[in-house]
Short mmCIF file of C-alpha atoms in Angstrom, two decimals:
data_model
loop_
_atom_site.label_atom_id
_atom_site.label_comp_id
_atom_site.label_asym_id
_atom_site.label_seq_id
_atom_site.Cartn_x
_atom_site.Cartn_y
_atom_site.Cartn_z
CA MET A 239 30.63 215.31 135.38
CA ILE A 240 34.25 214.78 134.68
CA THR A 241 36.14 216.25 137.56
CA ARG A 242 39.26 218.08 138.00
CA ARG A 243 40.94 215.38 138.66
CA ASP A 244 39.81 213.11 136.44
CA PHE A 245 40.47 215.55 133.60
CA LEU A 246 43.98 215.82 134.68
CA LYS A 247 44.46 212.33 134.83
CA MET A 248 43.15 211.90 131.23
CA ALA A 249 45.65 214.80 129.97
CA GLY A 250 48.41 213.12 132.04
CA THR A 251 48.05 209.99 130.21
CA ALA A 252 46.27 209.50 126.97
CA SER A 253 42.62 210.06 125.26
CA VAL A 254 40.50 208.45 122.96
CA VAL A 255 42.27 210.40 120.03
CA GLY A 256 45.81 209.69 120.93
CA ALA A 257 48.38 210.19 123.63
CA LEU A 258 48.76 213.71 124.99
CA LYS A 259 52.47 214.98 125.30
CA PRO A 260 53.53 218.13 126.65
CA ASP A 261 56.75 218.21 124.76
CA PHE A 262 54.46 218.00 120.95
CA ALA A 263 56.41 219.94 118.56
CA PHE A 264 54.32 222.76 117.30
CA ALA A 265 54.95 221.40 113.49
CA ASP A 266 53.33 218.43 114.06
CA VAL A 267 49.89 219.68 114.25
CA MET A 268 50.29 220.63 110.68
CA ASN A 269 49.67 217.12 110.07
CA THR A 270 47.98 217.80 106.27
CA PHE A 271 51.48 219.22 105.37
CA SER A 272 49.78 221.20 102.57
CA GLU A 273 51.45 223.41 100.49
CA VAL A 274 48.69 225.78 100.41
CA ASN A 275 48.19 225.65 104.15
CA LYS A 276 50.13 224.76 106.88
CA LEU A 277 46.86 224.18 109.47
CA PRO A 278 44.83 221.24 108.75
CA ARG A 279 41.31 221.77 107.12
CA TRP A 280 39.55 221.44 110.12
CA ARG A 281 35.71 221.67 109.72
CA GLY A 282 33.28 222.48 112.51
CA PHE A 283 31.31 224.61 114.54
CA ASN A 284 31.10 227.40 117.09
CA LEU A 285 29.80 226.28 120.64
CA LEU A 286 27.84 228.63 122.74
CA ASP A 287 28.00 226.95 126.17
CA PHE A 288 29.84 229.92 127.87
CA PHE A 289 29.06 232.79 125.33
CA SER A 290 26.92 234.51 128.18
CA PRO A 291 28.24 235.83 131.14
CA VAL A 292 25.26 234.42 133.04
CA LYS A 293 26.32 231.18 134.20
CA ARG A 294 24.64 228.10 132.69
CA GLY A 295 23.95 225.12 134.20
CA PRO A 296 22.73 221.76 133.77
CA ASN A 297 19.80 222.24 134.97
CA ASP A 298 18.96 225.18 132.95
CA ARG A 299 16.37 224.63 130.55
CA ASN A 300 17.12 227.60 128.65
CA ALA A 301 20.86 226.81 128.39
CA SER A 302 20.94 225.21 124.95
CA LEU A 303 24.14 223.51 126.66
CA THR A 304 26.05 220.86 124.04
CA THR A 305 25.16 217.59 124.43
CA GLU A 306 26.89 214.25 123.81
CA ASN A 307 24.66 213.44 120.70
CA ASP A 308 25.93 216.84 119.53
CA PHE A 309 29.16 215.68 119.93
CA LYS A 310 28.46 212.14 118.12
CA TRP A 311 26.48 213.60 115.33
CA MET A 312 29.44 216.17 114.44
CA ALA A 313 31.99 213.34 114.49
CA ASP A 314 29.43 210.92 112.32
CA TRP A 315 28.69 213.16 109.94
CA GLY A 316 32.56 214.06 109.19
CA PHE A 317 33.12 217.08 111.05
CA ASP A 318 36.28 217.40 113.60
CA PHE A 319 36.52 220.47 115.21
CA VAL A 320 34.83 222.87 117.86
CA ARG A 321 35.63 226.50 118.69
CA ILE A 322 34.23 227.56 122.45
CA PRO A 323 33.95 231.11 122.44
CA MET A 324 33.58 232.52 126.01
CA ALA A 325 32.30 235.30 127.67
CA TYR A 326 35.17 235.49 130.72
CA PRO A 327 32.88 236.59 133.63
CA SER A 328 31.25 233.06 132.83
CA TYR A 329 34.06 231.03 134.53
CA LEU A 330 34.46 233.71 137.23
CA GLN A 331 32.86 234.40 140.49
CA PHE A 332 30.91 236.98 139.75
CA ASP A 333 27.75 236.58 139.90
CA PRO A 334 25.34 238.86 137.39
CA LYS A 335 22.20 236.97 139.01
CA GLY A 336 20.53 236.41 135.66
CA ASP A 337 21.13 239.93 134.40
CA PRO A 338 23.82 239.90 131.37
CA ASN A 339 24.36 243.77 131.70
CA LYS A 340 25.61 243.83 135.38
CA ARG A 341 28.59 245.38 135.31
CA ILE A 342 31.81 243.95 136.55
CA THR A 343 34.43 245.42 138.91
CA LYS A 344 38.18 245.45 138.56
CA GLU A 345 38.19 243.41 141.87
CA GLU A 346 36.14 240.95 140.30
CA VAL A 347 38.19 240.15 136.97
CA LEU A 348 40.46 237.62 138.67
CA LEU A 349 38.33 235.72 140.77
CA PHE A 350 38.25 232.23 138.99
CA ASP A 351 35.24 229.63 139.85
CA GLU A 352 36.78 226.09 140.00
CA SER A 353 33.29 224.81 139.57
CA ALA A 354 32.79 226.82 136.20
CA ILE A 355 36.26 225.84 134.80
CA GLU A 356 35.26 222.39 135.28
CA ARG A 357 32.52 222.47 133.25
CA VAL A 358 34.58 223.98 130.53
CA ASP A 359 37.07 220.91 131.21
CA HIS A 360 34.14 218.51 130.75
CA LEU A 361 33.42 220.34 127.39
CA ILE A 362 36.98 219.97 125.86
CA THR A 363 37.21 216.16 127.30
CA LYS A 364 33.79 215.29 125.59
CA ALA A 365 34.79 216.80 122.24
CA ASN A 366 38.21 215.05 122.38
CA GLN A 367 36.97 211.95 122.80
CA HIS A 368 34.67 212.16 119.87
CA GLY A 369 37.79 213.21 117.94
CA LEU A 370 37.12 216.91 117.64
CA HIS A 371 39.44 219.25 117.97
CA VAL A 372 38.75 222.34 120.43
CA SER A 373 39.86 225.91 119.54
CA LEU A 374 39.63 227.91 123.03
CA ASN A 375 38.72 231.47 122.60
CA LEU A 376 38.00 234.56 124.57
CA HIS A 377 35.25 236.26 123.11
CA ARG A 378 34.51 238.79 125.82
CA ALA A 379 38.11 239.26 127.30
CA PRO A 380 39.00 241.94 130.44
CA GLY A 381 38.82 245.34 128.59
CA PHE A 382 37.45 244.21 125.43
CA CYS A 383 34.35 242.52 123.55
CA ILE A 384 33.07 243.30 119.93
CA ASN A 385 29.49 243.27 120.89
CA ALA A 386 27.89 246.26 123.66
CA GLY A 387 25.46 246.02 126.00
CA PHE A 388 27.59 245.50 129.16
CA HIS A 389 30.26 247.81 130.63
CA GLU A 390 34.01 246.87 131.17
CA PRO A 391 35.94 248.46 134.27
CA TYR A 392 38.56 249.44 131.64
CA ASN A 393 40.04 249.47 127.71
CA LEU A 394 42.19 246.50 126.59
CA TRP A 395 43.53 248.64 123.92
CA ARG A 396 44.60 251.48 126.27
CA ASP A 397 45.19 250.43 129.88
CA LYS A 398 47.94 248.38 130.90
CA GLU A 399 45.97 247.03 134.01
CA ALA A 400 43.36 245.45 131.20
CA GLN A 401 46.08 243.43 129.52
CA LYS A 402 47.55 242.52 132.75
CA ALA A 403 44.30 240.96 133.30
CA LEU A 404 44.12 239.52 129.57
CA TYR A 405 47.60 238.06 130.20
CA ALA A 406 46.45 236.52 133.44
CA HIS A 407 43.66 234.49 131.91
CA TRP A 408 45.45 232.81 129.60
CA GLU A 409 47.85 232.25 131.99
CA MET A 410 45.44 230.40 133.92
CA TRP A 411 44.56 228.27 130.69
CA ALA A 412 47.53 227.79 129.50
CA LYS A 413 49.01 226.43 133.39
CA ARG A 414 45.64 224.09 133.25
CA TYR A 415 46.14 222.35 129.80
CA LYS A 416 49.51 222.49 129.50
CA GLY A 417 49.81 218.48 129.12
CA ILE A 418 47.21 218.78 126.10
CA SER A 419 48.24 218.29 122.73
CA SER A 420 48.32 220.63 120.27
CA LYS A 421 46.16 217.91 117.69
CA LEU A 422 43.45 218.13 120.99
CA LEU A 423 43.53 221.92 121.95
CA SER A 424 44.89 225.35 120.63
CA PHE A 425 44.01 228.43 122.07
CA ASP A 426 42.31 231.40 120.10
CA LEU A 427 43.50 234.85 121.73
CA LEU A 428 40.86 237.20 121.35
CA ASN A 429 37.33 237.29 119.17
CA GLU A 430 37.26 239.81 116.39
CA PRO A 431 39.86 242.66 117.69
CA CYS A 432 38.63 245.97 116.37
CA ALA A 433 38.52 249.71 118.20
CA PRO A 434 34.77 250.47 118.79
CA VAL A 435 34.15 254.18 118.92
CA ASP A 436 31.88 253.78 121.60
CA MET A 437 32.20 250.57 123.57
CA ASN A 438 28.74 250.76 124.88
CA ASP A 439 27.14 251.61 121.31
CA GLN A 440 26.58 248.19 119.58
CA HIS A 441 26.09 250.29 116.35
CA THR A 442 28.91 252.42 116.31
CA GLN A 443 32.18 252.39 114.14
CA LYS A 444 34.54 249.63 114.59
CA PRO A 445 37.82 249.99 112.69
CA PRO A 446 41.03 248.16 113.09
CA VAL A 447 42.86 248.36 116.24
CA ASP A 448 46.50 249.96 116.05
CA GLY A 449 48.62 246.66 114.78
CA ALA A 450 51.45 248.01 117.10
CA ILE A 451 49.01 247.67 119.80
CA TYR A 452 47.64 244.32 118.82
CA ARG A 453 51.16 242.91 118.68
CA GLN A 454 52.09 244.38 121.78
CA VAL A 455 48.96 242.44 123.13
CA ALA A 456 49.40 239.21 121.46
CA GLU A 457 52.75 238.88 122.29
CA GLY A 458 51.92 239.64 125.96
CA CYS A 459 49.26 236.10 125.78
CA LEU A 460 51.99 234.27 123.92
CA ARG A 461 54.54 235.03 126.80
CA VAL A 462 52.27 233.56 129.38
CA ILE A 463 51.16 230.91 127.51
CA LYS A 464 54.17 229.47 125.73
CA GLU A 465 56.11 229.47 129.42
CA GLN A 466 53.61 226.73 130.40
CA ASN A 467 53.88 224.88 126.79
CA GLN A 468 56.17 225.79 123.88
CA SER A 469 54.80 224.15 121.41
CA ARG A 470 51.18 225.04 122.14
CA LEU A 471 49.37 226.27 118.82
CA VAL A 472 47.90 229.75 118.92
CA VAL A 473 45.80 231.95 116.65
CA ALA A 474 45.00 235.39 116.36
CA ASP A 475 41.60 236.74 114.97
CA GLY A 476 41.97 238.98 111.92
CA ASN A 477 42.06 242.65 112.69
CA GLY A 478 38.76 244.91 111.81
CA GLY A 479 36.57 242.30 113.58
CA GLY A 480 38.08 239.27 111.94
CA SER A 481 38.30 240.85 108.39
CA PHE A 482 41.39 241.82 107.63
CA VAL A 483 44.94 239.97 107.66
CA VAL A 484 47.39 241.19 110.39
CA PRO A 485 50.91 241.73 109.03
CA GLU A 486 52.32 242.89 112.35
CA LEU A 487 51.77 239.49 113.41
CA THR A 488 52.95 237.04 110.25
CA ASP A 489 56.61 236.82 112.43
CA LEU A 490 55.16 235.67 115.30
CA PRO A 491 54.47 231.95 116.19
CA LEU A 492 50.85 232.56 115.38
CA ALA A 493 48.12 231.23 113.03
CA GLN A 494 45.40 233.74 111.99
CA SER A 495 41.72 233.35 111.73
CA CYS A 496 38.98 234.95 109.20
CA ARG A 497 35.82 235.21 109.09
CA GLY A 498 33.18 234.19 106.74
CA TYR A 499 30.68 237.15 106.61
CA TYR A 500 31.72 238.69 103.82
CA PRO A 501 29.06 240.76 102.30
CA HIS A 502 27.65 241.34 105.66
CA TYR A 503 24.33 242.36 103.77
CA ILE A 504 23.89 238.61 103.41
CA SER A 505 25.67 237.02 106.46
CA HIS A 506 23.67 239.40 108.80
CA TYR A 507 20.40 239.93 107.02
CA ARG A 508 18.05 241.73 109.31
CA ALA A 509 20.51 240.63 112.32
CA SER A 510 19.11 243.44 115.06
CA TRP A 511 22.62 243.48 116.18
CA VAL A 512 23.87 244.97 113.19
CA TRP A 513 20.94 246.99 111.88
CA LYS A 514 19.05 249.50 114.26
CA ASN A 515 16.29 249.01 111.82
CA PRO A 516 16.28 245.64 110.53
CA ASP A 517 13.97 246.65 107.43
CA ASP A 518 16.77 249.03 106.87
CA SER A 519 18.77 245.90 105.56
CA PRO A 520 18.77 245.72 101.62
CA ALA A 521 17.30 242.94 99.83
CA VAL A 522 20.14 240.23 99.05
CA GLU A 523 20.64 238.27 96.31
CA TRP A 524 23.81 235.80 94.90
CA PRO A 525 24.81 236.73 92.56
CA GLY A 526 23.72 239.96 92.11
CA VAL A 527 23.27 243.67 93.04
CA ILE A 528 22.74 244.53 96.52
CA ASN A 529 22.47 248.13 97.83
CA GLY A 530 24.13 249.33 94.58
CA GLU A 531 27.36 246.84 94.46
CA THR A 532 27.68 243.98 92.42
CA PHE A 533 28.47 240.93 94.45
CA ASN A 534 29.47 237.44 93.03
CA ARG A 535 32.29 234.43 93.11
CA GLU A 536 35.51 236.87 91.57
CA VAL A 537 34.33 239.51 94.28
CA LEU A 538 34.53 237.16 96.98
CA GLN A 539 37.89 235.64 95.68
CA ALA A 540 39.26 239.18 95.79
CA PHE A 541 37.94 240.02 98.94
CA TYR A 542 39.66 236.64 100.60
CA LYS A 543 43.02 237.17 98.30
CA PRO A 544 45.15 238.22 101.40
CA TRP A 545 43.95 235.65 103.35
CA LEU A 546 44.68 233.28 100.87
CA ASP A 547 48.33 234.60 100.36
CA LEU A 548 48.78 234.39 104.00
CA ALA A 549 48.30 230.76 103.76
CA LYS A 550 50.59 230.63 100.96
CA SER A 551 53.15 232.39 102.58
CA GLY A 552 53.59 230.01 105.31
CA VAL A 553 51.09 231.54 108.42
CA GLY A 554 48.24 229.00 109.12
CA VAL A 555 44.85 230.27 108.23
CA HIS A 556 41.46 228.96 109.42
CA CYS A 557 38.25 230.41 109.08
CA GLY A 558 37.10 230.49 112.88
CA GLU A 559 33.10 231.69 112.53
CA CYS A 560 31.20 231.70 108.87
CA GLY A 561 27.62 231.49 108.28
CA CYS A 562 24.34 233.04 107.73
CA TYR A 563 21.59 234.42 110.15
CA ARG A 564 18.28 232.84 109.70
CA GLU A 565 16.70 235.99 108.01
CA THR A 566 18.67 235.14 104.48
CA PRO A 567 16.65 233.30 102.30
CA HIS A 568 17.80 230.15 102.32
CA ASP A 569 18.45 229.93 98.22
CA VAL A 570 20.32 233.10 98.68
CA PHE A 571 22.38 231.72 101.41
CA LEU A 572 23.46 228.34 99.91
CA ARG A 573 24.60 229.81 96.79
CA TRP A 574 26.58 232.49 98.58
CA PHE A 575 27.71 229.95 101.10
CA GLU A 576 28.78 227.38 98.39
CA ASP A 577 31.12 229.72 96.75
CA GLN A 578 32.77 230.82 99.81
CA LEU A 579 33.26 227.41 101.12
CA SER A 580 34.73 226.32 97.60
CA ILE A 581 37.02 229.39 97.62
CA PHE A 582 38.28 228.01 101.02
CA THR A 583 38.40 224.31 100.26
CA GLU A 584 40.87 225.44 97.20
CA HIS A 585 43.30 226.69 99.84
CA GLN A 586 42.68 224.20 102.21
CA ILE A 587 41.22 226.62 104.46
CA GLY A 588 38.89 224.86 106.94
CA TYR A 589 35.88 226.77 108.70
CA ALA A 590 33.64 226.43 111.67
CA LEU A 591 30.11 227.71 111.40
CA TRP A 592 28.17 229.99 113.95
CA ASN A 593 26.66 227.73 115.35
CA PHE A 594 25.71 224.22 116.06
CA ARG A 595 21.99 224.35 117.21
CA GLY A 596 20.57 228.14 116.23
CA ASP A 597 20.01 230.72 114.54
CA PHE A 598 22.84 230.24 112.22
CA GLY A 599 22.94 226.26 112.55
CA ILE A 600 21.78 223.14 110.92
CA LEU A 601 19.49 222.19 114.00
CA ASP A 602 17.18 224.24 115.19
CA SER A 603 17.45 227.61 113.22
CA LYS A 604 13.82 228.60 112.90
CA ARG A 605 14.22 229.61 109.24
CA LYS A 606 10.95 230.21 107.73
CA ASP A 607 11.68 228.76 104.20
CA VAL A 608 13.02 225.53 105.13
CA LYS A 609 11.53 222.18 104.88
CA TYR A 610 13.32 220.57 108.03
CA LYS A 611 14.05 217.04 108.82
CA ASP A 612 12.80 215.43 111.96
CA TRP A 613 16.49 214.49 113.90
CA TYR A 614 15.73 212.74 117.38
CA GLY A 615 13.49 216.12 118.29
CA HIS A 616 15.28 218.60 116.39
CA GLN A 617 14.74 220.45 113.26
CA LEU A 618 17.82 219.43 110.70
CA ASP A 619 18.46 221.66 107.91
CA GLU A 620 19.25 218.68 105.24
CA LYS A 621 20.57 220.97 102.76
CA MET A 622 22.77 223.05 104.45
CA LEU A 623 24.29 219.50 106.12
CA GLN A 624 24.88 217.99 102.81
CA LEU A 625 26.67 221.48 102.02
CA LEU A 626 29.01 221.14 104.62
CA GLN A 627 29.91 217.62 103.71
CA LYS A 628 30.67 218.50 100.43
CA TYR A 629 33.33 221.09 101.59
#
């Protein structure tokens, strides 16, 4: 385990990938200097070490924590990016005692747990040592998460107290990592903002957040982050669950992050958190007709056009999540995903697969229609890996 002292020592001097300078210019991170997209075309994976509010330690056999080998394989296969979506209770003193649905109180929302945060330090450091850029993301924030199944003590979009708590979390992370270059670390403010009609119903309607309110929250986060490091690279997810460009943010020093889940019929085929009854998920084909709608590469291109235009306008764009649940027929998935990745690549937009090991991943996805290759005790989806490497 890398200690807090060791981590800060590394941040104050240098790392394997280069010098860590607190005065690193924001423009320097745009090291591809693409005329199409200001952001580098980072390619990689989401890591779920802190995705659950239940703390996961190194001795937890069910934790599926990222290993040194995982980072080595990512780098060896040509990837350079990881995103860490975090449920904020995972790094608090809050103890759900194995119950992810245990209610958190307002009094517990700012009780940070140094030992848990040091594990975040460790993950970031290991990724950087293997040449991977890290995007630190709040998947569940005080007062909001796109997923249901637990109760928040307030609503981020309505309650000032919740917004102040969110700012306090980003202030803590910004102070902690103020000396780390944006070449190595960026902040992704909030996963997939939306305004659920019922915060406690996973299947409720989730329309976009009011743009003015989203801007207000983003500005509050930016203020506390930039007070620590003016050049920190900060990303805002698209509105409506990551689907839509946020015009209210385009004049702010923010990149924006889209999603590679269109159409959801394919990406989330038979996924229980999308379909109350997975049997209601319509049969999928690509290209083809799904639930009475025609889908093909041209339709996909039209859907992403606002994002492609945003990149051309000078706002950096990255796809923070993409991929396909394990129930989608593999041949359909690969045809659809190639069209999606080719569109992103033509416009120099990078991506992060959800996830590395697991239901969406290239390792241990448990798909029933894939001939896996044994990979040091893991099951490797070679066709999927080859497709990712192609783009």
